[in-house]
């Protein structure tokens, strides 16, 4: 299995690049943001609770997102590997992820960290807020809170994986294609090194 974390602040392009990466490598995309928005759309108790935090730009409590990821891992026993987008976001989530993968006799191969200036992040999210309908995009104050939460609670998560020598920084500014190529350049050699257990089966 090849499991990677696409890491970066709000608006750094995690979702955009995830779509391209899962198509190329046949990975299962696990975005906690998307999973939470789906719970909100279905008006589940979890979604109703999570919305209170998301609308303010704050992180949803750890136990909620860890439970969702645990469930999603169990739901996909035949996956070639997982692409984690927007998870883990706290030290506790990082430890929980390692434990969950360990139970499945697998591990994180690499964390790819998108590097984008704060000015560019705000510009992208304000622009998306004009059309996305995402309640956390259409207020600049909420966007700033999301970035603050990231700097305070999420950025340190990279240190956890740096200790295991698993972090690769990638410039997250430029065209979508340029950034995708830079990500592929980091993934391909690692994937080769990890064979034979990472054979890609597009039918899975
Ligand atoms: P989540 O859904 O994860 O959102 P986010 O991290 O705030 O980031 P975005 O999804 O907005 O940005 P992105 O990096 O995916 O970039 P994108 O490709 O969309 O989380 C939302 C909320 O859910 C959190 O605030 C929290 O409350 C909660 N939550 C989620 N996970 C959690 C967790 N693990 N723990 C606790 N709480 C959690 O691109 C952004 C924009 O830029 C788009 O318009 C795109 O078209 C554009 N763009 C992309 N690439 C480029 C480029 N190269 N040049 C120009 N524009 C570009
Ligand atoms: Mg996203």
Short mmCIF file of C-alpha atoms and ligand atoms in Angstrom, two decimals:
data_model
loop_
_atom_site.label_atom_id
_atom_site.label_comp_id
_atom_site.label_asym_id
_atom_site.label_seq_id
_atom_site.Cartn_x
_atom_site.Cartn_y
_atom_site.Cartn_z
CA UNK A 1 0.00 0.00 0.00
CA UNK A 2 1.16 3.51 -0.75
CA UNK A 3 -0.30 6.01 1.71
CA UNK A 4 0.41 9.69 1.41
CA UNK A 5 -0.61 12.84 3.20
CA UNK A 6 -1.19 15.97 1.14
CA UNK A 7 -0.51 18.69 3.65
CA UNK A 8 -0.87 22.46 3.55
CA UNK A 9 -2.85 25.46 4.77
CA UNK A 10 -6.43 26.27 3.71
CA UNK A 11 -6.46 27.14 0.02
CA UNK A 12 -3.04 25.64 -0.73
CA UNK A 13 -4.51 23.35 -3.41
CA UNK A 14 -4.91 20.06 -1.53
CA UNK A 15 -8.30 19.28 -3.08
CA UNK A 16 -7.26 20.38 -6.58
CA UNK A 17 -4.10 18.27 -6.59
CA UNK A 18 -5.77 15.31 -4.84
CA UNK A 19 -8.15 14.87 -7.77
CA UNK A 20 -5.24 14.58 -10.17
CA UNK A 21 -3.15 12.34 -7.92
CA UNK A 22 -5.89 9.79 -7.24
CA UNK A 23 -6.55 9.54 -10.99
CA UNK A 24 -2.87 8.85 -11.68
CA UNK A 25 -2.09 6.50 -8.81
CA UNK A 26 -5.50 4.87 -8.14
CA UNK A 27 -5.50 5.90 -4.49
CA UNK A 28 -8.56 6.29 -2.30
CA UNK A 29 -9.09 9.99 -1.52
CA UNK A 30 -9.94 10.68 2.12
CA UNK A 31 -10.69 14.35 2.72
CA UNK A 32 -12.03 15.04 6.20
CA UNK A 33 -13.38 18.39 4.96
CA UNK A 34 -15.38 16.65 2.20
CA UNK A 35 -16.59 13.95 4.60
CA UNK A 36 -17.75 16.61 7.07
CA UNK A 37 -19.51 18.64 4.34
CA UNK A 38 -21.31 15.47 3.27
CA UNK A 39 -22.49 14.94 6.87
CA UNK A 40 -23.71 18.56 6.92
CA UNK A 41 -25.57 18.14 3.63
CA UNK A 42 -27.30 15.04 5.03
CA UNK A 43 -28.09 16.92 8.28
CA UNK A 44 -26.73 14.09 10.44
CA UNK A 45 -26.14 14.80 14.16
CA UNK A 46 -22.39 14.69 13.46
CA UNK A 47 -22.80 17.21 10.63
CA UNK A 48 -24.95 19.56 12.71
CA UNK A 49 -22.35 19.52 15.49
CA UNK A 50 -19.38 19.92 13.12
CA UNK A 51 -20.98 22.85 11.29
CA UNK A 52 -20.81 25.00 14.43
CA UNK A 53 -17.01 24.77 14.35
CA UNK A 54 -16.56 24.93 10.59
CA UNK A 55 -18.65 28.08 10.16
CA UNK A 56 -16.31 29.84 12.59
CA UNK A 57 -13.18 28.51 10.89
CA UNK A 58 -12.25 26.39 13.90
CA UNK A 59 -11.12 22.78 13.91
CA UNK A 60 -13.74 20.12 14.61
CA UNK A 61 -12.92 18.05 17.75
CA UNK A 62 -10.32 15.32 17.25
CA UNK A 63 -12.53 12.39 18.25
CA UNK A 64 -15.05 13.26 15.54
CA UNK A 65 -12.57 13.28 12.66
CA UNK A 66 -10.55 10.32 13.96
CA UNK A 67 -13.77 8.28 14.14
CA UNK A 68 -14.63 9.24 10.56
CA UNK A 69 -11.20 8.22 9.27
CA UNK A 70 -11.25 4.96 11.19
CA UNK A 71 -14.61 4.12 9.62
CA UNK A 72 -13.43 5.09 6.12
CA UNK A 73 -10.32 2.89 6.42
CA UNK A 74 -12.46 -0.09 7.42
CA UNK A 75 -14.84 0.62 4.54
CA UNK A 76 -12.04 0.32 1.96
CA UNK A 77 -10.13 -2.88 2.73
CA UNK A 78 -9.10 -3.38 -0.92
CA UNK A 79 -7.66 0.08 -1.58
CA UNK A 80 -4.26 0.33 -3.29
CA UNK A 81 -3.48 3.07 -0.84
CA UNK A 82 -4.92 6.22 0.69
CA UNK A 83 -4.43 9.90 0.00
CA UNK A 84 -5.18 11.86 3.17
CA UNK A 85 -6.27 15.44 2.45
CA UNK A 86 -6.84 17.80 5.38
CA UNK A 87 -5.99 15.06 7.89
CA UNK A 88 -4.16 14.82 10.25
CA UNK A 89 -4.49 18.38 11.51
CA UNK A 90 -3.36 18.01 15.14
CA UNK A 91 -0.66 16.03 16.93
CA UNK A 92 -3.33 13.75 18.39
CA UNK A 93 -4.75 13.02 14.93
CA UNK A 94 -1.24 12.21 13.64
CA UNK A 95 -0.67 9.70 16.42
CA UNK A 96 -4.11 8.17 15.88
CA UNK A 97 -3.45 7.81 12.15
CA UNK A 98 -0.18 5.98 12.76
CA UNK A 99 -1.95 3.61 15.14
CA UNK A 100 -4.85 2.96 12.76
CA UNK A 101 -2.49 2.22 9.86
CA UNK A 102 -0.35 0.04 12.08
CA UNK A 103 -3.39 -2.10 12.86
CA UNK A 104 -3.72 -2.61 9.11
CA UNK A 105 0.01 -3.45 8.80
CA UNK A 106 0.69 -0.38 6.74
CA UNK A 107 2.12 3.12 7.24
CA UNK A 108 2.51 6.62 5.79
CA UNK A 109 5.14 6.69 3.04
CA UNK A 110 5.39 10.43 2.59
CA UNK A 111 3.87 13.75 3.59
CA UNK A 112 3.89 16.20 0.68
CA UNK A 113 3.61 19.72 2.07
CA UNK A 114 2.38 22.51 -0.21
CA UNK A 115 4.05 25.83 0.47
CA UNK A 116 1.93 28.90 -0.38
CA UNK A 117 2.18 32.47 0.93
CA UNK A 118 -0.58 33.72 3.20
CA UNK A 119 -1.41 36.53 0.80
CA UNK A 120 -2.02 34.04 -2.03
CA UNK A 121 -4.14 31.78 0.26
CA UNK A 122 -6.47 34.63 1.19
CA UNK A 123 -6.71 35.76 -2.43
CA UNK A 124 -7.69 32.25 -3.62
CA UNK A 125 -10.25 31.65 -0.88
CA UNK A 126 -11.90 35.08 -1.15
CA UNK A 127 -12.23 34.47 -4.89
CA UNK A 128 -13.70 30.99 -4.40
CA UNK A 129 -16.09 32.42 -1.80
CA UNK A 130 -17.80 34.41 -4.56
CA UNK A 131 -19.15 31.18 -6.06
CA UNK A 132 -18.46 28.11 -3.87
CA UNK A 133 -21.33 28.38 -1.42
CA UNK A 134 -18.91 27.27 1.31
CA UNK A 135 -19.88 29.25 4.38
CA UNK A 136 -16.27 29.29 5.58
CA UNK A 137 -15.10 30.95 2.34
CA UNK A 138 -17.40 33.96 2.11
CA UNK A 139 -16.08 35.91 5.09
CA UNK A 140 -12.47 37.10 5.18
CA UNK A 141 -12.41 36.98 8.98
CA UNK A 142 -13.33 33.28 8.94
CA UNK A 143 -10.65 32.64 6.31
CA UNK A 144 -8.09 34.35 8.59
CA UNK A 145 -9.25 32.22 11.54
CA UNK A 146 -8.75 29.06 9.46
CA UNK A 147 -5.19 30.15 8.65
CA UNK A 148 -4.53 30.99 12.32
CA UNK A 149 -5.82 27.57 13.40
CA UNK A 150 -3.52 26.02 10.82
CA UNK A 151 -0.46 27.93 12.02
CA UNK A 152 -1.16 27.17 15.66
CA UNK A 153 -2.38 23.56 15.65
CA UNK A 154 -1.69 22.02 12.25
CA UNK A 155 1.71 23.31 11.09
CA UNK A 156 3.42 21.47 14.03
CA UNK A 157 2.09 18.17 12.65
CA UNK A 158 4.78 18.39 9.94
CA UNK A 159 7.41 18.20 12.72
CA UNK A 160 5.98 14.84 13.79
CA UNK A 161 6.57 13.39 10.30
CA UNK A 162 9.87 15.26 9.84
CA UNK A 163 11.27 13.26 12.74
CA UNK A 164 10.55 10.13 10.72
CA UNK A 165 12.16 11.78 7.66
CA UNK A 166 8.91 11.61 5.71
CA UNK A 167 8.29 15.23 4.69
CA UNK A 168 8.85 16.69 1.23
CA UNK A 169 8.13 20.39 0.71
CA UNK A 170 6.66 21.35 -2.66
CA UNK A 171 6.16 24.86 -3.99
CA UNK A 172 2.39 25.35 -4.11
CA UNK A 173 2.39 28.47 -6.29
CA UNK A 174 2.40 28.39 -10.08
CA UNK A 175 0.04 26.61 -12.46
CA UNK A 176 -1.91 23.54 -11.34
CA UNK A 177 0.10 21.46 -13.85
CA UNK A 178 3.47 22.74 -12.61
CA UNK A 179 2.58 21.85 -9.04
CA UNK A 180 1.24 18.45 -10.08
CA UNK A 181 4.55 17.67 -11.87
CA UNK A 182 6.50 18.63 -8.76
CA UNK A 183 4.34 16.28 -6.65
CA UNK A 184 4.74 13.42 -9.12
CA UNK A 185 8.52 13.90 -9.00
CA UNK A 186 8.42 13.32 -5.25
CA UNK A 187 6.05 10.35 -5.43
CA UNK A 188 7.47 8.26 -8.27
CA UNK A 189 10.88 7.41 -6.77
CA UNK A 190 9.29 6.59 -3.41
CA UNK A 191 6.73 4.36 -5.04
CA UNK A 192 9.44 2.47 -6.93
CA UNK A 193 11.46 2.01 -3.77
CA UNK A 194 8.48 0.60 -1.93
CA UNK A 195 7.74 -2.23 -4.40
CA UNK A 196 6.61 -4.97 -4.60
CA UNK A 197 3.83 -4.18 -2.14
CA UNK A 198 2.75 -1.06 -4.06
CA UNK A 199 1.80 -2.70 -7.34
CA UNK A 200 -0.98 -0.58 -8.76
CA UNK A 201 -4.18 -2.33 -9.67
CA UNK A 202 -6.54 0.04 -11.49
CA UNK A 203 -9.42 -2.38 -10.94
CA UNK A 204 -9.45 -1.79 -7.23
P1 LIG B 1 -11.09 21.53 4.51
O1 LIG B 1 -12.22 21.18 3.67
O2 LIG B 1 -9.98 20.58 4.66
O3 LIG B 1 -10.59 22.93 4.00
P2 LIG B 1 -9.19 23.71 4.14
O4 LIG B 1 -8.04 22.92 4.59
O5 LIG B 1 -9.52 24.91 4.91
O6 LIG B 1 -8.79 24.00 2.71
P3 LIG B 1 -9.57 24.08 1.38
O7 LIG B 1 -10.28 22.79 1.11
O8 LIG B 1 -10.37 25.31 1.37
O9 LIG B 1 -8.35 24.27 0.41
P4 LIG B 1 -7.46 23.22 -0.36
O10 LIG B 1 -6.09 23.21 0.21
O11 LIG B 1 -8.15 21.91 -0.55
O12 LIG B 1 -7.34 23.97 -1.74
P5 LIG B 1 -8.26 23.84 -3.04
O13 LIG B 1 -7.68 22.82 -3.97
O14 LIG B 1 -9.67 23.73 -2.68
O15 LIG B 1 -11.60 21.89 6.00
C1 LIG B 1 -12.71 22.71 6.21
C2 LIG B 1 -13.06 22.73 7.69
O16 LIG B 1 -13.44 21.41 8.11
C3 LIG B 1 -11.91 23.12 8.64
O17 LIG B 1 -11.82 24.50 8.80
C4 LIG B 1 -12.35 22.41 9.94
O18 LIG B 1 -13.36 23.13 10.58
C5 LIG B 1 -12.96 21.13 9.42
N1 LIG B 1 -11.98 20.03 9.32
C6 LIG B 1 -11.58 19.38 8.19
N2 LIG B 1 -10.67 18.43 8.46
C7 LIG B 1 -10.46 18.50 9.82
C8 LIG B 1 -9.60 17.79 10.69
N3 LIG B 1 -8.77 16.82 10.25
N4 LIG B 1 -9.64 18.12 12.01
C9 LIG B 1 -10.48 19.07 12.49
N5 LIG B 1 -11.30 19.78 11.69
C10 LIG B 1 -11.30 19.50 10.37
O19 LIG B 1 -7.96 25.26 -3.71
C11 LIG B 1 -8.43 26.45 -3.13
C12 LIG B 1 -8.80 27.45 -4.24
O20 LIG B 1 -7.62 27.80 -4.96
C13 LIG B 1 -9.76 26.86 -5.29
O21 LIG B 1 -10.63 27.85 -5.71
C14 LIG B 1 -8.83 26.41 -6.42
O22 LIG B 1 -9.45 26.43 -7.67
C15 LIG B 1 -7.72 27.45 -6.32
N6 LIG B 1 -6.41 26.93 -6.75
C16 LIG B 1 -5.92 25.68 -6.55
N7 LIG B 1 -4.68 25.57 -7.07
C17 LIG B 1 -4.38 26.79 -7.59
C18 LIG B 1 -3.24 27.32 -8.27
N8 LIG B 1 -2.15 26.58 -8.51
N9 LIG B 1 -3.26 28.61 -8.66
C19 LIG B 1 -4.37 29.39 -8.42
N10 LIG B 1 -5.49 28.94 -7.80
C20 LIG B 1 -5.49 27.66 -7.39
MG1 LIG B 2 -9.87 21.00 0.36
#
